[in-house]
């Protein structure tokens, strides 16, 4: 029905009404969330001594086969 395209167009139209301050605020919030996620993940990796690749491989079910 084209609802996905309509939704994307509406998001794009809404973005035209944002000011520069709004875009800076969005960027700050994204950086803040990213920094918090990175900080949360670091102690887990260091404490257990495994890499993120090993963590991902352990969850895919291939190890039990």
Short mmCIF file of C-alpha atoms in Angstrom, two decimals:
data_model
loop_
_atom_site.label_atom_id
_atom_site.label_comp_id
_atom_site.label_asym_id
_atom_site.label_seq_id
_atom_site.Cartn_x
_atom_site.Cartn_y
_atom_site.Cartn_z
CA UNK A 1 0.00 0.00 0.00
CA UNK A 2 3.00 2.30 0.11
CA UNK A 3 2.76 3.02 3.83
CA UNK A 4 6.51 2.62 4.33
CA UNK A 5 7.26 5.17 1.62
CA UNK A 6 4.65 7.52 3.02
CA UNK A 7 6.13 7.19 6.50
CA UNK A 8 9.65 7.92 5.25
CA UNK A 9 8.42 10.93 3.32
CA UNK A 10 6.64 12.26 6.41
CA UNK A 11 9.80 11.85 8.51
CA UNK A 12 11.78 13.70 5.84
CA UNK A 13 9.17 16.47 5.75
CA UNK A 14 9.29 16.79 9.53
CA UNK A 15 13.08 17.10 9.43
CA UNK A 16 12.81 20.19 7.23
CA UNK A 17 11.18 22.02 10.13
CA UNK A 18 13.99 21.33 12.60
CA UNK A 19 16.39 24.12 13.46
CA UNK A 20 20.17 23.78 13.69
CA UNK A 21 19.86 23.73 17.48
CA UNK A 22 17.53 20.74 17.22
CA UNK A 23 19.99 18.78 15.10
CA UNK A 24 22.80 19.58 17.55
CA UNK A 25 20.61 18.42 20.43
CA UNK A 26 19.83 15.16 18.64
CA UNK A 27 23.55 14.60 17.97
CA UNK A 28 24.39 15.23 21.65
CA UNK A 29 21.75 12.77 22.79
CA UNK A 30 22.96 10.11 20.35
CA UNK A 31 26.56 10.57 21.54
CA UNK A 32 25.43 10.38 25.16
CA UNK A 33 23.53 7.12 24.56
CA UNK A 34 26.46 5.66 22.62
CA UNK A 35 28.91 6.61 25.37
CA UNK A 36 26.69 5.02 28.04
CA UNK A 37 26.40 1.81 26.02
CA UNK A 38 30.15 1.68 25.47
CA UNK A 39 30.83 2.28 29.16
CA UNK A 40 28.37 -0.46 30.11
CA UNK A 41 30.01 -2.96 27.75
CA UNK A 42 33.64 -2.37 28.69
CA UNK A 43 33.66 -3.83 32.22
CA UNK A 44 31.92 -7.00 31.00
CA UNK A 45 34.55 -7.62 28.34
CA UNK A 46 37.49 -6.88 30.61
CA UNK A 47 36.21 -8.86 33.59
CA UNK A 48 35.62 -12.04 31.64
CA UNK A 49 38.58 -11.68 29.29
CA UNK A 50 36.63 -12.49 26.14
CA UNK A 51 36.17 -10.53 22.98
CA UNK A 52 32.94 -9.30 21.49
CA UNK A 53 33.37 -11.81 18.62
CA UNK A 54 33.52 -14.69 21.10
CA UNK A 55 30.42 -13.36 22.84
CA UNK A 56 28.50 -13.23 19.55
CA UNK A 57 29.67 -16.68 18.47
CA UNK A 58 28.55 -18.23 21.77
CA UNK A 59 24.99 -17.06 21.26
CA UNK A 60 24.41 -18.37 17.74
CA UNK A 61 23.94 -22.02 18.73
CA UNK A 62 26.76 -23.31 16.56
CA UNK A 63 28.92 -24.22 19.58
CA UNK A 64 26.49 -26.93 20.69
CA UNK A 65 26.40 -28.66 17.30
#
